[in-house]
Short mmCIF file of C-alpha atoms in Angstrom, two decimals:
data_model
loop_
_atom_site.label_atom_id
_atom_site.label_comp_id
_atom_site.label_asym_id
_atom_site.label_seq_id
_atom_site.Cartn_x
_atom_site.Cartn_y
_atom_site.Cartn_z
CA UNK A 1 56.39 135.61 120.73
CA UNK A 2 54.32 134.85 117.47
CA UNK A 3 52.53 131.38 118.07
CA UNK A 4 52.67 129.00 114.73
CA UNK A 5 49.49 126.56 114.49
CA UNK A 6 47.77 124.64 111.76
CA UNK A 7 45.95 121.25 110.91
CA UNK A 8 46.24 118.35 108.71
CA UNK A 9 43.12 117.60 107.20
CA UNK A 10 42.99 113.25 106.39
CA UNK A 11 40.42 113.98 103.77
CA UNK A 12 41.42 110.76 101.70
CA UNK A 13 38.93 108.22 102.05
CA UNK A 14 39.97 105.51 99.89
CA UNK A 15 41.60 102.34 101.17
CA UNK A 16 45.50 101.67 99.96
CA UNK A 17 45.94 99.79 97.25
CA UNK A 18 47.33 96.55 97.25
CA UNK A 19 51.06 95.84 98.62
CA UNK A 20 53.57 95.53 95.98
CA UNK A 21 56.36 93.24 95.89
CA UNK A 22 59.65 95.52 96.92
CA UNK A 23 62.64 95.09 94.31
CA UNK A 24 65.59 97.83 94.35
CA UNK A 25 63.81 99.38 90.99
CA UNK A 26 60.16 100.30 92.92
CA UNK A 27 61.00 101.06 96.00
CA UNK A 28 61.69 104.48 95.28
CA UNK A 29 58.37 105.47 93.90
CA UNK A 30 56.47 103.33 96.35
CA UNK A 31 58.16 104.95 99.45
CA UNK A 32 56.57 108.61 97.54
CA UNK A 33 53.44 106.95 97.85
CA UNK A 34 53.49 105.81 101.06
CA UNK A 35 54.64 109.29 102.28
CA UNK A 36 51.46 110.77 100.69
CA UNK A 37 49.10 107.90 102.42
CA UNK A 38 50.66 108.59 105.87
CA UNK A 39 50.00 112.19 105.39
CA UNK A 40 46.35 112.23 103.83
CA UNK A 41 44.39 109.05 104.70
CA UNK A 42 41.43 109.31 106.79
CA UNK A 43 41.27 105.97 108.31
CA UNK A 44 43.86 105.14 110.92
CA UNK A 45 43.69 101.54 109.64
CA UNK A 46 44.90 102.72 106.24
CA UNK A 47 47.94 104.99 107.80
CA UNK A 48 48.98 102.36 110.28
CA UNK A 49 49.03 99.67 107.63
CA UNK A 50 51.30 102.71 105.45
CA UNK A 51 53.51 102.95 108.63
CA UNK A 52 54.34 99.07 108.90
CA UNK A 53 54.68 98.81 104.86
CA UNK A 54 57.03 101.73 105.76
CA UNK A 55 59.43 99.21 107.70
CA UNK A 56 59.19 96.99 105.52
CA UNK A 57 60.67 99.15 102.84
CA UNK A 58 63.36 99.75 105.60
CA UNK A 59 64.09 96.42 105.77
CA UNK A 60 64.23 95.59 102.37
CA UNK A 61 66.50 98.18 101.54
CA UNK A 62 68.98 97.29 104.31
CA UNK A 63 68.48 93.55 102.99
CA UNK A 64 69.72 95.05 99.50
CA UNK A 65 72.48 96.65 100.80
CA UNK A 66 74.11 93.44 102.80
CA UNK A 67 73.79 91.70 99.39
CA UNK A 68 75.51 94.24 97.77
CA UNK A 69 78.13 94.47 100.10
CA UNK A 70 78.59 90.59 100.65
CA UNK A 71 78.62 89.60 96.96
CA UNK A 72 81.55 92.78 97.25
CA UNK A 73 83.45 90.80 99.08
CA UNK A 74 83.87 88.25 97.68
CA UNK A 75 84.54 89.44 94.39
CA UNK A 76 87.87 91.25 96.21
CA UNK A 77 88.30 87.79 97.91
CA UNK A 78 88.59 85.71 94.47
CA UNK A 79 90.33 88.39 93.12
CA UNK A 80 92.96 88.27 96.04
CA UNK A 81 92.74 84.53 95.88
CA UNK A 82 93.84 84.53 92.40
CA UNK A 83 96.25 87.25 92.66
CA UNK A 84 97.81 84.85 95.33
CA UNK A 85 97.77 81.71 93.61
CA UNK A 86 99.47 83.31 90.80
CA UNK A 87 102.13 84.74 93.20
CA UNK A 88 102.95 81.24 94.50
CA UNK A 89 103.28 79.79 91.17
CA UNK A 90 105.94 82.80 90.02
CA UNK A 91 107.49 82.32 93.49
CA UNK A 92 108.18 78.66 93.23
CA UNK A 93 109.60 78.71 89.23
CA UNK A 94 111.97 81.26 90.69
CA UNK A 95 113.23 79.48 93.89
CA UNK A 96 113.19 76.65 91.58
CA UNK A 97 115.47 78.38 89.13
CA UNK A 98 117.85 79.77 92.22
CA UNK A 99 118.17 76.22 93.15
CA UNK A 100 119.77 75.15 89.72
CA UNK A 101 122.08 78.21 89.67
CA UNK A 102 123.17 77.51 93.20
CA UNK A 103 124.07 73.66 92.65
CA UNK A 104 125.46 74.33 89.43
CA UNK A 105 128.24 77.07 91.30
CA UNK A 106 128.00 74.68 94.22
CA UNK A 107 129.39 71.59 91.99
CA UNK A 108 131.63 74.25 89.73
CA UNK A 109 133.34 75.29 93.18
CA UNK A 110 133.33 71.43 94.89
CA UNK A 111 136.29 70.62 96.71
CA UNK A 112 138.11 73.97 96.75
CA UNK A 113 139.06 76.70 99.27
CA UNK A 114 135.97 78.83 97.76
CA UNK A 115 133.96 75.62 98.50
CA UNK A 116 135.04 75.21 102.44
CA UNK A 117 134.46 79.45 102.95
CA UNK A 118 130.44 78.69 102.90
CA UNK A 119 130.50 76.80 106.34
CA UNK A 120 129.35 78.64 109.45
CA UNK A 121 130.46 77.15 112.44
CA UNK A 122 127.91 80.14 114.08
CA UNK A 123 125.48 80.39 111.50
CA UNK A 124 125.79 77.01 109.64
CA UNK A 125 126.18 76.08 106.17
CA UNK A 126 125.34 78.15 103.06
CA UNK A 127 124.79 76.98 99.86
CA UNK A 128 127.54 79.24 97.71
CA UNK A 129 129.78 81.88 99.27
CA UNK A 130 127.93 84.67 97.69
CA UNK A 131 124.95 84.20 100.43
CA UNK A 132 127.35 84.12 103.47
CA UNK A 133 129.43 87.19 102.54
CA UNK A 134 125.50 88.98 102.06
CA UNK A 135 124.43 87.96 105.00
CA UNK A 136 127.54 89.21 106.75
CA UNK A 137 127.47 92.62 104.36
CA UNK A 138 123.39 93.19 105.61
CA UNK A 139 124.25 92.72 109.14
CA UNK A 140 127.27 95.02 109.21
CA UNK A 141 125.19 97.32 106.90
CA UNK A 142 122.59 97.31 109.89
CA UNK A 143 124.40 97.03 113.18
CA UNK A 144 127.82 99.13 112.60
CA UNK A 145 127.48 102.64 113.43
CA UNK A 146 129.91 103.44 110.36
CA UNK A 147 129.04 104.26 106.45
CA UNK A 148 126.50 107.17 107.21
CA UNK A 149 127.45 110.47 108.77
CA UNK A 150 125.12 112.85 110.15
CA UNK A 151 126.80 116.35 111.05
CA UNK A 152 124.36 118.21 113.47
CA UNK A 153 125.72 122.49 114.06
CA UNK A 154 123.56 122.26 117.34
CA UNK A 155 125.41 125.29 118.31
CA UNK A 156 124.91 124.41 122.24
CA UNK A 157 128.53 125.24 123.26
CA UNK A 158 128.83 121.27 125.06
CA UNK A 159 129.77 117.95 123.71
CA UNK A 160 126.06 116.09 124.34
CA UNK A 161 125.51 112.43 124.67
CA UNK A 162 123.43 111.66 121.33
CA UNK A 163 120.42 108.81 121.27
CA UNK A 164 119.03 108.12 117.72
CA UNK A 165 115.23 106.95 116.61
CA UNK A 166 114.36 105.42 113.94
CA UNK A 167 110.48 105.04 112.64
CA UNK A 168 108.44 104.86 109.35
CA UNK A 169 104.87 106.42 108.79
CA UNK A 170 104.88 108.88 110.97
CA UNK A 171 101.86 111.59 110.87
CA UNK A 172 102.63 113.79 107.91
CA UNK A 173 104.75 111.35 106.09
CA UNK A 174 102.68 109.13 104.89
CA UNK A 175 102.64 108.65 100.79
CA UNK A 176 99.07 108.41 100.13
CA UNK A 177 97.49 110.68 103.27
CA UNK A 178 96.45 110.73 106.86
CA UNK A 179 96.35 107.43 108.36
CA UNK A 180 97.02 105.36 104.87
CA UNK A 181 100.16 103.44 106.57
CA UNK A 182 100.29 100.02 106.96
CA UNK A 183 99.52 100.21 110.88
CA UNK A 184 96.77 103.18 110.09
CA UNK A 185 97.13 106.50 112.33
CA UNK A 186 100.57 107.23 113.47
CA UNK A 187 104.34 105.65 113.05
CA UNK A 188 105.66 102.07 113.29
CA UNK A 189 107.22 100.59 116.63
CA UNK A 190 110.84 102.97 117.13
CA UNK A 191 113.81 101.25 117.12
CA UNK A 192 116.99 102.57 118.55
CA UNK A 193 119.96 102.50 115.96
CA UNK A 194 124.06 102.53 117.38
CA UNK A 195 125.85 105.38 117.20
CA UNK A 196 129.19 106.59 117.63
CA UNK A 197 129.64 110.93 117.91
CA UNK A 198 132.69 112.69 116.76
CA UNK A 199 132.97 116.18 118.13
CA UNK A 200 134.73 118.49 115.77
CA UNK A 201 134.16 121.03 118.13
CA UNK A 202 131.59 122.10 120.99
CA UNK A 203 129.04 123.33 118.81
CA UNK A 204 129.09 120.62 115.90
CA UNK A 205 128.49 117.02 116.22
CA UNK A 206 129.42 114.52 113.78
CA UNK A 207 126.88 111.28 113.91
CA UNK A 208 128.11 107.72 112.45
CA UNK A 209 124.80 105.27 111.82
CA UNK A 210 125.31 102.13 110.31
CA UNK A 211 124.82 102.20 105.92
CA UNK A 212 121.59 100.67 106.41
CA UNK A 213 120.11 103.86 107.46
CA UNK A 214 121.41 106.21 105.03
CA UNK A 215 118.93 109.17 104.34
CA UNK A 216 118.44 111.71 101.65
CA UNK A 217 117.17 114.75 102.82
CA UNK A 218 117.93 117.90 105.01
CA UNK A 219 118.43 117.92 108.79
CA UNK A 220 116.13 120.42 110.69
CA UNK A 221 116.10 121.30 114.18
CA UNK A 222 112.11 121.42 115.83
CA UNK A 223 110.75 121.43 119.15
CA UNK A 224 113.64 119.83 120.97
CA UNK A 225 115.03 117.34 118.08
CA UNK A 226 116.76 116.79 115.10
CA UNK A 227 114.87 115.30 112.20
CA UNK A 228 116.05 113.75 109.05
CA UNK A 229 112.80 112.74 107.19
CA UNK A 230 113.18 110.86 103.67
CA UNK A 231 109.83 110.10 102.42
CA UNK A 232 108.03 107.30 104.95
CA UNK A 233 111.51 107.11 106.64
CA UNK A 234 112.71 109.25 109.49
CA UNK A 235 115.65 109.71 111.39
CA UNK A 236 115.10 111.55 115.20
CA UNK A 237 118.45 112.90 117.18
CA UNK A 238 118.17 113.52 120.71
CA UNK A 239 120.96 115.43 122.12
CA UNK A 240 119.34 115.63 125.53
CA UNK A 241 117.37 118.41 127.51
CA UNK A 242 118.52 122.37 127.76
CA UNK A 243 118.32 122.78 124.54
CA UNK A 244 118.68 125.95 123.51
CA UNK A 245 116.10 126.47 120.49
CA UNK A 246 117.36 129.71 119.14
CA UNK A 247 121.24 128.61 118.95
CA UNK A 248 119.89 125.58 117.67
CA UNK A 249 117.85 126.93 114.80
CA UNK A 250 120.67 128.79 113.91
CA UNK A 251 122.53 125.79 112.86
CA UNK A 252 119.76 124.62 110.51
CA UNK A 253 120.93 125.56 107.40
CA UNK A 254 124.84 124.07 108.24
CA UNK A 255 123.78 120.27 108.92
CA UNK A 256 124.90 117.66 106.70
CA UNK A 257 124.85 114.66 105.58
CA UNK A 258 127.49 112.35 103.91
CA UNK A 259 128.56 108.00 103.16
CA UNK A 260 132.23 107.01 102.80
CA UNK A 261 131.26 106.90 99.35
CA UNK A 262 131.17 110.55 98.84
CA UNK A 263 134.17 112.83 98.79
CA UNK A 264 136.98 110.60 98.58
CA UNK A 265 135.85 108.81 102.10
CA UNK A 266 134.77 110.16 105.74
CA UNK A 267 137.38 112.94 107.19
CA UNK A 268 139.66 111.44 109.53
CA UNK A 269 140.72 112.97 113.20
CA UNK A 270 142.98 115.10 111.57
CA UNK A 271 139.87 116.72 109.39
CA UNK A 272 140.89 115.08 105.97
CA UNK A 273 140.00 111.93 104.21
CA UNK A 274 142.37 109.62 102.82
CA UNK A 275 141.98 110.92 99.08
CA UNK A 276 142.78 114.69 100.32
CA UNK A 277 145.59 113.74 102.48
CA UNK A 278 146.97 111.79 99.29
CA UNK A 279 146.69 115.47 97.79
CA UNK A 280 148.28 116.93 100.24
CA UNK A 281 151.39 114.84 99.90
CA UNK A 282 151.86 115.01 96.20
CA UNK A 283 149.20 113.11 94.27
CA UNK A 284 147.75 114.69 91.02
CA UNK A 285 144.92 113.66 89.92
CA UNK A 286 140.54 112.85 90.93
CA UNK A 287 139.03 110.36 93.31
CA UNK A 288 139.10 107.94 90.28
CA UNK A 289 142.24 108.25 90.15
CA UNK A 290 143.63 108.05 93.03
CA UNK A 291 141.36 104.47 93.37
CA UNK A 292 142.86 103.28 90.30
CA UNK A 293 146.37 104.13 91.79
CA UNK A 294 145.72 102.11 94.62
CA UNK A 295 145.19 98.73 92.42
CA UNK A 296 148.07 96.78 92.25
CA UNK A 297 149.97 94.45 89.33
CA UNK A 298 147.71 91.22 88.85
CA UNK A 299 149.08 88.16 89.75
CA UNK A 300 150.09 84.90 87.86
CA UNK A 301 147.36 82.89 86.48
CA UNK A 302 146.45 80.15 88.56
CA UNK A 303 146.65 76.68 86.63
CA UNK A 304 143.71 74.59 86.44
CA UNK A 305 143.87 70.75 86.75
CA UNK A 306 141.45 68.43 85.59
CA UNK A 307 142.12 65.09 87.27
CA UNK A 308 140.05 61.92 88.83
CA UNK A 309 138.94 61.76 91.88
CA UNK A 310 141.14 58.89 92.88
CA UNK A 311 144.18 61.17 91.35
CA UNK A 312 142.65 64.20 93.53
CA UNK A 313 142.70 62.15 96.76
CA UNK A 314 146.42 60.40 96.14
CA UNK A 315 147.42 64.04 95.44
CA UNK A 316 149.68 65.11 98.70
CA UNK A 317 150.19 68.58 97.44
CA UNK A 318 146.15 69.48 97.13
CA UNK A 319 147.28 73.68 96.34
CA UNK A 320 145.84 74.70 93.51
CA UNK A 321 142.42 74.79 91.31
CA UNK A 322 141.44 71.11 90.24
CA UNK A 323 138.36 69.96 88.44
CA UNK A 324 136.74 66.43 89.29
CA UNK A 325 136.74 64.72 86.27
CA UNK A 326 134.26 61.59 85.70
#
């Protein structure tokens, strides 16, 4: 084994020179120095005096760095502060703004049948009609298992009980890399979304999901599940254990997707939807059409009264569209 040895030789006689005042411009070339002491001074006085001037560099540095970071800080704090303030003010000139359009259609409307449809007995009052009937339209959209169809060619020769998961951010989705989610590494909290399965046969199974969930994208079979990923957004169906993963592999490139919307509406039990059974018995024409066909003469136009109130509440007929004059 070859042996390695040597000596330093502290040949450097001459005391340090006096201790300079540490700024983030010097310490660089005063750190050099200090090196250089440690390494050649003769005296032990001299190189212990280096050493603790050494720690003192330390500590400046790390004193620099705090500074640094905390004057960071708060820099992205007024910047957030101001970004905020200026959010509120937008924010309140709008809700202002929605609060004139809704009393103007609220006092257009007062009185009428259109008027008395914004009560709630459940839910309370609204403020114009349009709000109840999207409330109602958001919760259907989210709780109905109808408006999105999933067809799955699982291709497992059964009729299986399907459970769907729904998550965002999972690993591999996210839209700006590993772990840049809003809850950092991994997906959101899964919720479990109604279904109802139609089986068109024992290999194929036709999902309905509430509107609210409607996916773009292609359904895949892997490692036990069915996946329908659409960017951040995915879609898991479980069609229980056994699976066969060859059979279902198989399948992968006959899975579909599909909303009432498309194709003249959802096939029925009879395999057609209402604009190809309309075909079927005699009717010429595309979806457009057909829609169009389906519209029927308009009605008389309603007469509109413009009366007092003290005429409106003598009135024992009230049918009709009046105006509150005065």
């Amino acid at each position: 084994m070859a042996i390695v040895s040597g000596s330093v030789n502290y040949e450097d006689s001459t005391p340090i020179p006096k201790q300079q005042e540490y700024t983030p411009d010097n310490i660089k070339p005063i750190a050099i120095e200090l090196s250089k002491f440690i390494r050649t001074k003769m005296y032990g006085t001299d190189v212990r005096e280096s050493l603790a001037r050494w720690i003192e560099i330390m500590l400046a540095v790390q004193t620099y760095i705090n500074d640094d970071e905390t004057a960071f800080k708060a820099d992205i704090q007024n910047q957030q502060d101001s970004v905020g303030d200026r959010q509120t003010q937008v924010e309140g000139t709008m809700s202002d703004v929605l609060d004139q359009f809704k009393a103007v259609v609220s006092n257009v409307t007062k009185d009428s049948e259109v008027a008395l449809a914004r009560d709630s007995v459940r839910f309370g009052d609204y403020t114009v009609l349009d709000d109840r009937l999207e409330y109602i339209e958001s919760w259907l959209a989210a709780h109905v298992p109808a408006g999105f169809h999933v067809s799955i060619k699982h291709n497992q020769n059964r009729q299986p009980k399907v459970v769907v998961h729904y998550y965002e951010y999972a690993i591999g989705t996210e839209a700006h890399g590993l772990g840049t989610g809003p809850y950092g590494l991994g997906e959101t909290s899964t919720q479990t979304i109604s279904c109802t399965v139609d089986y068109r046969d024992d290999d194929t199974a036709v999902i309905n999901l509430p509107l609210a969930y409607a996916l773009t994208g292609i359904v895949t079979y892997n490692n036990g599940y069915w996946y329908l990923i659409d960017g951040y957004k995915t879609l898991r169906f479980d069609l229980g254990d056994g699976i066969d993963d060859s059979k279902a592999l198989s399948g992968n490139g006959s899975n579909e997707t599909s909303t009432n919307a498309n194709g003249g509406g959802y096939a029925g039990d009879l395999g057609l939807s209402s604009y190809q059974i309309a075909v079927k018995n005699g009717f010429s024409g595309n979806i457009s059409q057909w829609l169009a066909s389906l519209v029927g003469p308009k009605g008389d136009d309603a007469t509109i009264n413009f009366i007092s109130q003290a005429d409106y509440d003598a009135l024992a007929d009230k049918s009709g569209v009046y105006f509150i004059s005065g």
